[in-house]
Short mmCIF file of C-alpha atoms in Angstrom, two decimals:
data_model
loop_
_atom_site.label_atom_id
_atom_site.label_comp_id
_atom_site.label_asym_id
_atom_site.label_seq_id
_atom_site.Cartn_x
_atom_site.Cartn_y
_atom_site.Cartn_z
CA MET A 208 -43.83 3.86 50.54
CA LEU A 209 -41.08 6.34 51.30
CA SER A 210 -42.03 9.94 52.02
CA MET A 211 -40.66 12.75 49.86
CA LEU A 212 -38.58 13.98 52.81
CA GLN A 213 -37.01 10.56 53.21
CA LEU A 214 -36.15 10.46 49.55
CA LEU A 215 -34.82 14.00 49.54
CA GLY A 216 -32.67 13.43 52.60
CA VAL A 217 -32.91 17.15 53.39
CA ALA A 218 -34.74 19.36 55.83
CA ALA A 219 -38.22 20.62 54.96
CA SER A 220 -36.95 24.17 54.97
CA ALA A 221 -34.39 23.60 52.23
CA GLN A 222 -34.36 26.18 49.45
CA ASN A 223 -34.28 25.69 45.67
CA THR A 224 -37.01 23.07 45.79
CA ASP A 225 -37.99 24.29 42.32
CA LEU A 226 -35.06 22.17 41.11
CA ILE A 227 -36.89 19.15 42.51
CA THR A 228 -40.07 20.16 40.71
CA LYS A 229 -38.20 20.42 37.41
CA ALA A 230 -36.66 16.97 37.85
CA ASP A 231 -40.07 15.53 38.74
CA SER A 232 -41.62 17.04 35.62
CA SER A 233 -38.87 15.76 33.33
CA PHE A 234 -39.11 12.28 34.82
CA ALA A 235 -42.90 12.19 34.44
CA ALA A 236 -42.60 13.36 30.83
CA GLY A 237 -39.93 10.81 30.00
CA ASP A 238 -37.63 13.61 28.82
CA TYR A 239 -34.41 11.91 29.83
CA ALA A 240 -32.05 14.40 28.20
CA GLN A 241 -33.59 17.21 30.26
CA LEU A 242 -33.77 14.95 33.30
CA LEU A 243 -29.98 14.53 33.25
CA VAL A 244 -29.57 18.30 33.25
CA ASP A 245 -32.16 18.80 35.98
CA CYS A 246 -30.70 16.09 38.22
CA ASP A 247 -27.15 17.39 37.86
CA ALA A 248 -28.34 20.81 39.01
CA ALA A 249 -30.53 19.49 41.82
CA ILE A 250 -27.91 17.12 43.21
CA VAL A 251 -25.62 20.09 43.83
CA GLU A 252 -28.26 21.50 46.19
CA PHE A 253 -29.47 18.16 47.53
CA PRO A 254 -26.43 15.82 47.58
CA ASP A 255 -28.16 13.37 49.94
CA SER A 256 -31.29 12.91 47.84
CA ALA A 257 -31.85 9.25 47.02
CA PHE A 258 -34.57 9.87 44.49
CA LEU A 259 -32.46 12.33 42.46
CA TYR A 260 -29.79 9.68 42.01
CA TYR A 261 -32.52 7.21 41.08
CA TYR A 262 -33.92 9.65 38.49
CA ARG A 263 -30.48 10.29 37.04
CA GLY A 264 -29.76 6.55 36.92
CA VAL A 265 -32.97 5.96 34.95
CA ALA A 266 -31.96 8.66 32.48
CA ALA A 267 -28.41 7.33 32.12
CA PHE A 268 -29.74 3.81 31.50
CA ALA A 269 -32.07 5.14 28.81
CA PHE A 270 -29.01 6.48 26.97
CA GLY A 271 -27.05 3.24 27.35
CA GLU A 272 -24.66 4.67 29.95
CA ASN A 273 -24.71 1.55 32.07
CA ALA A 274 -21.76 2.32 34.32
CA ALA A 275 -23.15 5.74 35.21
CA ALA A 276 -26.62 4.28 35.76
CA LYS A 277 -25.30 1.61 38.10
CA ALA A 278 -23.29 4.17 40.10
CA ASP A 279 -26.43 6.26 40.58
CA PHE A 280 -28.62 3.31 41.55
CA ASP A 281 -25.93 2.18 43.99
CA LYS A 282 -25.87 5.66 45.50
CA ALA A 283 -29.65 5.83 45.80
CA ILE A 284 -29.70 2.50 47.65
CA GLU A 285 -26.78 3.56 49.85
CA LEU A 286 -28.68 6.70 50.85
CA GLU A 287 -32.00 4.90 51.36
CA SER A 288 -31.81 1.13 51.82
CA GLY A 289 -35.59 0.81 51.69
CA TYR A 290 -35.93 2.35 48.24
CA ALA A 291 -37.66 -0.53 46.43
CA GLU A 292 -37.87 1.26 43.05
CA ALA A 293 -34.10 1.71 42.99
CA TYR A 294 -33.59 -2.03 43.49
CA VAL A 295 -35.88 -2.96 40.61
CA ALA A 296 -34.27 -0.31 38.38
CA ARG A 297 -30.85 -1.77 39.13
CA ALA A 298 -32.24 -5.25 38.51
CA ARG A 299 -33.39 -4.14 35.05
CA LEU A 300 -29.92 -2.76 34.40
CA TYR A 301 -28.29 -6.03 35.47
CA TYR A 302 -30.73 -7.95 33.26
CA ALA A 303 -29.84 -5.77 30.26
CA MET A 304 -26.16 -6.40 30.97
CA GLY A 305 -26.70 -10.17 31.08
CA GLU A 306 -25.95 -10.40 34.82
CA ARG A 307 -28.99 -12.53 35.66
CA GLU A 308 -28.08 -13.64 39.17
CA SER A 309 -27.53 -10.05 40.30
CA ALA A 310 -30.84 -9.10 38.70
CA TYR A 311 -32.72 -11.87 40.52
CA LYS A 312 -31.07 -10.83 43.79
CA ASP A 313 -32.18 -7.22 43.38
CA VAL A 314 -35.76 -8.23 42.55
CA ARG A 315 -35.87 -10.28 45.75
CA ALA A 316 -34.50 -7.30 47.69
CA CYS A 317 -37.11 -5.06 46.07
CA LEU A 318 -40.04 -7.32 46.93
CA LYS A 319 -38.80 -7.73 50.48
CA ARG A 320 -39.14 -3.95 50.85
CA ASP A 321 -42.34 -3.58 48.82
CA PRO A 322 -44.23 -6.80 48.00
CA THR A 323 -46.80 -4.83 45.98
CA LEU A 324 -44.46 -3.37 43.35
CA LEU A 325 -45.87 -4.57 40.04
CA GLU A 326 -42.75 -3.80 38.02
CA ALA A 327 -40.70 -6.26 40.08
CA TYR A 328 -43.05 -9.18 39.36
CA LEU A 329 -43.19 -8.34 35.65
CA LEU A 330 -39.42 -8.02 35.36
CA ARG A 331 -38.77 -11.31 37.12
CA ALA A 332 -41.42 -13.04 35.00
CA GLU A 333 -39.66 -11.69 31.91
CA MET A 334 -36.35 -13.10 33.13
CA TYR A 335 -37.87 -16.48 33.93
CA LEU A 336 -39.48 -16.60 30.48
CA ASP A 337 -36.12 -15.76 28.92
CA GLU A 338 -34.77 -18.92 30.54
CA ALA A 339 -37.98 -20.93 29.90
CA ILE A 340 -38.58 -21.44 33.64
CA LEU A 341 -42.31 -21.57 33.08
CA SER A 342 -43.63 -22.49 36.53
CA GLU A 343 -41.83 -19.61 38.24
CA ALA A 344 -42.79 -17.20 35.45
CA TRP A 345 -46.45 -18.14 35.78
CA SER A 346 -46.35 -17.65 39.54
CA ASP A 347 -45.06 -14.09 39.09
CA LEU A 348 -47.59 -13.40 36.34
CA GLU A 349 -50.41 -14.55 38.59
CA ASP A 350 -49.16 -12.30 41.40
CA ALA A 351 -48.96 -9.42 38.92
CA LYS A 352 -52.52 -10.08 37.73
CA ARG A 353 -53.82 -9.92 41.29
CA LEU A 354 -52.08 -6.56 41.71
CA ALA A 355 -53.02 -5.05 38.32
CA PRO A 356 -55.54 -7.09 36.32
CA ARG A 357 -55.76 -4.40 33.62
CA ASP A 358 -52.05 -3.85 32.99
CA PRO A 359 -51.29 -4.33 29.26
CA GLU A 360 -47.65 -5.32 29.80
CA LEU A 361 -48.87 -8.22 31.93
CA TYR A 362 -50.83 -9.65 28.99
CA CYS A 363 -47.88 -9.23 26.63
CA LEU A 364 -45.83 -11.38 28.99
CA ARG A 365 -48.68 -13.88 29.33
CA SER A 366 -48.69 -14.07 25.53
CA GLU A 367 -44.97 -14.87 25.60
CA TYR A 368 -45.59 -17.50 28.27
CA PHE A 369 -48.13 -19.35 26.10
CA LEU A 370 -45.85 -19.14 23.07
CA ILE A 371 -43.07 -20.87 24.99
CA ALA A 372 -45.59 -23.38 26.31
CA GLY A 373 -46.51 -24.26 22.71
CA ASN A 374 -49.95 -22.63 22.64
CA PRO A 375 -49.89 -19.84 20.00
CA LYS A 376 -53.70 -19.66 19.88
CA GLN A 377 -53.86 -18.61 23.53
CA ALA A 378 -50.84 -16.34 23.00
CA ILE A 379 -52.83 -14.46 20.34
CA LYS A 380 -55.74 -14.05 22.77
CA GLU A 381 -53.49 -12.68 25.53
CA ALA A 382 -51.89 -10.17 23.14
CA GLY A 383 -55.36 -9.18 21.96
CA THR A 384 -56.25 -8.35 25.57
CA ALA A 385 -53.18 -6.12 25.80
CA ILE A 386 -54.32 -4.30 22.65
CA ARG A 387 -57.85 -3.79 23.99
CA LEU A 388 -56.44 -2.35 27.21
CA ALA A 389 -53.98 -0.04 25.42
CA PRO A 390 -54.98 0.34 21.75
CA ASP A 391 -52.50 3.16 21.17
CA ALA A 392 -49.50 1.31 22.62
CA ALA A 393 -47.12 -0.56 20.34
CA MET A 394 -46.24 -3.44 22.68
CA GLY A 395 -49.55 -5.29 22.28
CA TYR A 396 -49.31 -5.29 18.49
CA ALA A 397 -45.68 -6.46 18.66
CA ALA A 398 -46.68 -9.32 20.97
CA GLN A 399 -49.59 -10.27 18.73
CA ALA A 400 -47.32 -10.18 15.68
CA THR A 401 -44.98 -12.69 17.31
CA ALA A 402 -47.91 -14.92 18.25
CA PHE A 403 -49.37 -14.80 14.73
CA GLU A 404 -45.94 -15.63 13.31
CA ALA A 405 -45.73 -18.69 15.56
CA ALA A 406 -49.20 -19.72 14.41
CA GLY A 407 -48.10 -19.43 10.78
CA ASP A 408 -50.36 -16.45 10.02
CA LEU A 409 -47.69 -14.26 8.46
CA ASP A 410 -50.03 -11.71 6.88
CA HIS A 411 -51.54 -10.78 10.24
CA ALA A 412 -48.08 -10.87 11.83
CA LYS A 413 -46.75 -8.41 9.25
CA SER A 414 -49.76 -6.11 9.66
CA ASP A 415 -49.34 -6.01 13.44
CA ILE A 416 -45.61 -5.40 13.47
CA ASP A 417 -46.02 -2.64 10.85
CA LEU A 418 -48.55 -0.98 13.16
CA ALA A 419 -46.21 -1.33 16.15
CA ILE A 420 -43.44 0.39 14.16
CA GLN A 421 -45.85 3.12 13.07
CA LEU A 422 -46.87 3.76 16.68
CA GLU A 423 -43.30 3.77 18.02
CA PRO A 424 -40.95 4.45 15.08
CA GLU A 425 -37.97 5.00 17.39
CA GLU A 426 -38.35 1.59 19.05
CA TYR A 427 -35.88 0.12 16.59
CA GLY A 428 -35.98 -3.33 18.16
CA PHE A 429 -39.28 -3.88 16.37
CA LEU A 430 -37.27 -3.94 13.14
CA ALA A 431 -35.64 -7.18 14.24
CA SER A 432 -39.08 -8.71 14.78
CA ARG A 433 -40.24 -7.57 11.36
CA ALA A 434 -37.08 -8.94 9.78
CA MET A 435 -37.93 -12.42 11.01
CA ILE A 436 -41.46 -12.13 9.66
CA LEU A 437 -40.30 -10.80 6.31
CA ASP A 438 -37.81 -13.62 6.00
CA ALA A 439 -40.51 -16.17 6.78
CA MET A 440 -42.55 -14.56 3.99
CA GLY A 441 -39.65 -15.13 1.60
CA ASP A 442 -38.40 -11.54 1.44
CA ARG A 443 -34.82 -11.93 2.64
CA SER A 444 -33.73 -8.66 1.05
CA ALA A 445 -36.29 -6.60 2.98
CA ALA A 446 -35.42 -8.50 6.17
CA LEU A 447 -31.75 -7.62 5.85
CA LYS A 448 -32.59 -4.00 5.10
CA ASP A 449 -34.55 -3.78 8.36
CA LEU A 450 -31.61 -5.18 10.28
CA GLU A 451 -29.17 -2.83 8.56
CA ARG A 452 -31.41 0.10 9.44
CA TYR A 453 -31.60 -1.08 13.05
CA LEU A 454 -27.79 -1.25 13.29
CA SER A 455 -27.44 2.15 11.63
CA LYS A 456 -29.62 3.61 14.36
CA ASP A 457 -28.03 1.65 17.19
CA SER A 458 -24.53 0.26 16.69
CA LEU A 459 -24.83 -1.61 20.01
CA ALA A 460 -27.96 -3.50 18.97
CA TRP A 461 -26.72 -6.99 19.78
CA ASP A 462 -30.16 -8.46 19.06
CA ALA A 463 -29.87 -7.25 15.47
CA TYR A 464 -26.63 -9.21 15.12
CA LEU A 465 -28.32 -12.22 16.70
CA THR A 466 -31.25 -12.03 14.29
CA ARG A 467 -29.05 -11.58 11.24
CA ALA A 468 -26.90 -14.51 12.36
CA TRP A 469 -30.02 -16.67 12.46
CA LEU A 470 -30.83 -15.69 8.87
CA MET A 471 -27.29 -16.48 7.77
CA MET A 472 -27.48 -19.85 9.51
CA ARG A 473 -30.59 -20.68 7.53
CA ASP A 474 -28.50 -20.13 4.39
CA THR A 475 -25.67 -22.26 5.85
CA ASN A 476 -23.47 -19.17 5.66
CA TRP A 477 -21.54 -20.20 8.75
CA ALA A 478 -18.77 -17.59 8.44
CA ALA A 479 -21.18 -14.65 8.26
CA ALA A 480 -23.28 -16.04 11.11
CA GLU A 481 -20.22 -16.54 13.30
CA SER A 482 -19.04 -13.00 12.56
CA ASP A 483 -22.38 -11.53 13.64
CA LEU A 484 -22.59 -13.66 16.79
CA LEU A 485 -19.07 -12.71 17.83
CA ALA A 486 -19.94 -9.04 17.21
CA GLY A 487 -23.00 -9.41 19.42
CA LEU A 488 -21.00 -11.22 22.08
CA LYS A 489 -18.43 -8.41 22.12
CA ILE A 490 -21.20 -5.93 22.87
CA GLN A 491 -22.98 -8.12 25.41
CA PRO A 492 -20.54 -10.75 26.71
CA ASN A 493 -22.91 -12.01 29.40
CA GLU A 494 -25.94 -12.49 27.15
CA THR A 495 -26.67 -16.21 27.26
CA GLY A 496 -28.79 -16.14 24.11
CA ILE A 497 -25.80 -15.20 21.99
CA SER A 498 -23.56 -17.90 23.42
CA ASP A 499 -26.39 -20.42 23.08
CA GLN A 500 -26.81 -19.55 19.40
CA LEU A 501 -23.06 -19.65 18.82
CA GLY A 502 -22.90 -23.16 20.26
CA TYR A 503 -25.76 -24.18 17.98
CA LEU A 504 -23.95 -22.68 14.99
CA TYR A 505 -20.92 -24.86 15.73
CA ILE A 506 -23.21 -27.91 15.95
CA LEU A 507 -24.69 -27.17 12.54
CA SER A 508 -21.27 -26.50 11.03
CA LYS A 509 -20.01 -29.74 12.63
CA ASP A 510 -17.32 -28.04 14.70
CA PHE A 511 -18.18 -30.08 17.79
CA SER A 512 -15.03 -29.17 19.69
CA LYS A 513 -15.87 -25.45 19.53
CA ALA A 514 -19.45 -26.25 20.45
CA ARG A 515 -18.32 -27.95 23.66
CA GLN A 516 -15.98 -25.04 24.45
CA ILE A 517 -18.90 -22.60 24.29
CA LEU A 518 -21.69 -24.72 25.74
CA ALA A 519 -20.01 -26.53 28.64
CA PRO A 520 -19.32 -23.36 30.67
CA LEU A 521 -22.68 -21.90 29.58
CA VAL A 522 -24.75 -24.68 31.16
CA GLN A 523 -22.67 -24.35 34.32
CA THR A 524 -23.46 -20.66 34.74
CA SER A 525 -27.01 -20.90 33.29
CA PRO A 526 -28.25 -24.42 34.07
CA ASN A 527 -31.83 -23.71 32.94
CA LEU A 528 -31.00 -23.21 29.26
CA ALA A 529 -32.65 -26.21 27.67
CA PHE A 530 -31.37 -25.59 24.14
CA ALA A 531 -27.78 -25.29 25.39
CA HIS A 532 -28.06 -28.62 27.22
CA ALA A 533 -29.46 -30.27 24.10
CA ASN A 534 -26.70 -29.01 21.83
CA LEU A 535 -24.01 -29.82 24.36
CA GLY A 536 -25.39 -33.33 24.60
CA TYR A 537 -25.17 -33.76 20.85
CA ALA A 538 -21.62 -32.37 20.75
CA ILE A 539 -20.62 -34.82 23.49
CA LEU A 540 -22.26 -37.65 21.53
CA LYS A 541 -19.89 -36.88 18.67
CA SER A 542 -16.98 -37.51 21.04
CA GLY A 543 -18.38 -40.98 21.74
CA ASP A 544 -19.64 -40.51 25.32
CA THR A 545 -23.27 -41.57 24.96
CA GLU A 546 -24.02 -41.64 28.69
CA ALA A 547 -22.88 -38.04 29.26
CA ALA A 548 -24.65 -36.99 26.07
CA LEU A 549 -27.90 -38.58 27.22
CA LYS A 550 -27.68 -36.86 30.59
CA HIS A 551 -27.61 -33.41 29.00
CA VAL A 552 -30.35 -34.13 26.47
CA GLN A 553 -32.57 -35.61 29.18
CA GLN A 554 -32.09 -32.41 31.14
CA ALA A 555 -33.01 -30.36 28.07
CA ILE A 556 -36.27 -32.28 27.68
CA LYS A 557 -37.02 -31.89 31.38
CA LEU A 558 -36.55 -28.13 31.06
CA ASP A 559 -38.48 -27.77 27.79
CA GLU A 560 -40.67 -30.60 26.60
CA PHE A 561 -41.76 -28.70 23.49
CA GLU A 562 -38.39 -28.35 21.73
CA PRO A 563 -38.31 -30.90 18.88
CA ARG A 564 -34.53 -30.78 18.39
CA SER A 565 -33.96 -32.29 21.84
CA PHE A 566 -35.96 -35.34 20.83
CA LEU A 567 -34.07 -35.62 17.54
CA TYR A 568 -30.80 -35.56 19.46
CA ARG A 569 -32.03 -38.16 21.93
CA ALA A 570 -33.07 -40.35 19.01
CA ALA A 571 -29.50 -40.12 17.70
CA ILE A 572 -28.16 -41.09 21.11
CA TYR A 573 -30.52 -44.04 21.40
CA HIS A 574 -29.45 -45.13 17.93
CA GLU A 575 -25.82 -45.16 19.06
CA MET A 576 -26.87 -47.07 22.18
CA LYS A 577 -28.56 -49.73 20.00
CA LYS A 578 -32.06 -48.86 21.22
CA PRO A 579 -33.95 -48.55 17.92
CA THR A 580 -37.46 -48.58 19.41
CA LYS A 581 -36.73 -45.61 21.66
CA ALA A 582 -34.93 -43.86 18.80
CA CYS A 583 -37.95 -44.18 16.53
CA GLU A 584 -40.33 -43.04 19.27
CA ASP A 585 -38.27 -39.89 19.78
CA LEU A 586 -38.09 -39.24 16.05
CA GLN A 587 -41.88 -39.39 15.87
CA THR A 588 -42.14 -37.01 18.82
CA ALA A 589 -39.74 -34.60 17.10
CA LYS A 590 -41.92 -34.70 14.01
CA ASP A 591 -45.12 -34.23 16.03
CA LEU A 592 -43.62 -31.17 17.72
CA GLY A 593 -42.95 -29.58 14.34
CA PHE A 594 -39.30 -30.35 13.70
CA ILE A 595 -39.74 -30.48 9.92
CA ASP A 596 -41.71 -27.24 9.74
CA PHE A 597 -39.24 -25.35 11.93
CA TYR A 598 -35.88 -26.84 11.00
CA GLY A 599 -36.47 -28.57 7.66
CA ASP A 600 -36.64 -32.25 6.82
CA SER A 601 -33.06 -33.15 5.92
CA GLU A 602 -31.82 -33.90 9.44
CA TYR A 603 -35.01 -35.73 10.34
CA LEU A 604 -35.01 -37.90 7.24
CA ALA A 605 -31.30 -38.69 7.51
CA LEU A 606 -31.71 -39.99 11.05
CA LYS A 607 -34.97 -41.75 10.25
CA LYS A 608 -33.24 -43.67 7.48
CA ILE A 609 -30.55 -44.87 9.88
CA ALA A 610 -32.69 -45.51 12.93
CA CYS A 611 -36.05 -46.68 11.69
CA ASP A 612 -35.72 -48.22 8.22
#
């Protein structure tokens, strides 16, 4: 742990240390508007203070000023190369900007300097979960649990892990632990809402997400979660209102565009979905989830050429995206190259064995390859994994008629 003098980069006799106290107080209180003011004043007196640049970077990031935040984190690290917290803060910034490799690199640099920093393990686990790299995510979650067995954020991430692993019952339990540890924090209720939604218990999901919004009304991202729940309950109008409210509060809310695109795709409103995905991509050009969804949209709308244009470079830069591999495989199948198609779909199944669409696609490939037994086995697996409940029965039944009748 760095001493205060190391972080200040000034002599112990320096005057105006009250400026430091003010910045400390604003940081501790989470008053980022005041923190910007305090840091600007303090940096004039202490221009070699690593922690003041770190503080100001945290405040700038909170206001979406990514370029300013990165400049301050860079400066903090330049002044003090052992400043682990600055590395993990910059990693979080890179992650928010969709620059995953830079984020992973900074987490490694952080843990090299301080292998006990909980935030680094939780952030990297979150990134691994985002890419469905479950073994690596679990390793970081286990390390985090050894460091802080009563941290509520840890159990929210464990809940997400079990959801991806196809175990919503355990996901509900993990979120419940987060709530017991921090009953006044919104994140546990939001995690439990997502788990209940996955389990099909929409009433409990709605109750939990409403409570999360009540506890943190300015965490507008919860509105996107509630929109999905409301839509699943059949209230599309209320879902869209939540998303419109989210965008009115935050015009850069790319996840609101992504969620609304998903709702439009369910209505086969391809033009509206494409418009929202392109809007989200303009805001966050490096966010793989948007490109992944856009490729899937082109699959559903049968524009296989555009799908390949989006998905081929995506799986090169982000090779762990199972859904992208699956959709690229299907797009390639439509060009007649069954071997290349099979390669990508096999990779998708290797990365995520719980995604039913991958098995549906492989069934289609096996059908083209004149392997009806394998095609029918994969169709049954797709059904067992919940393809009909999640995607609807039309695609399943159409392929079943061709492959298995």
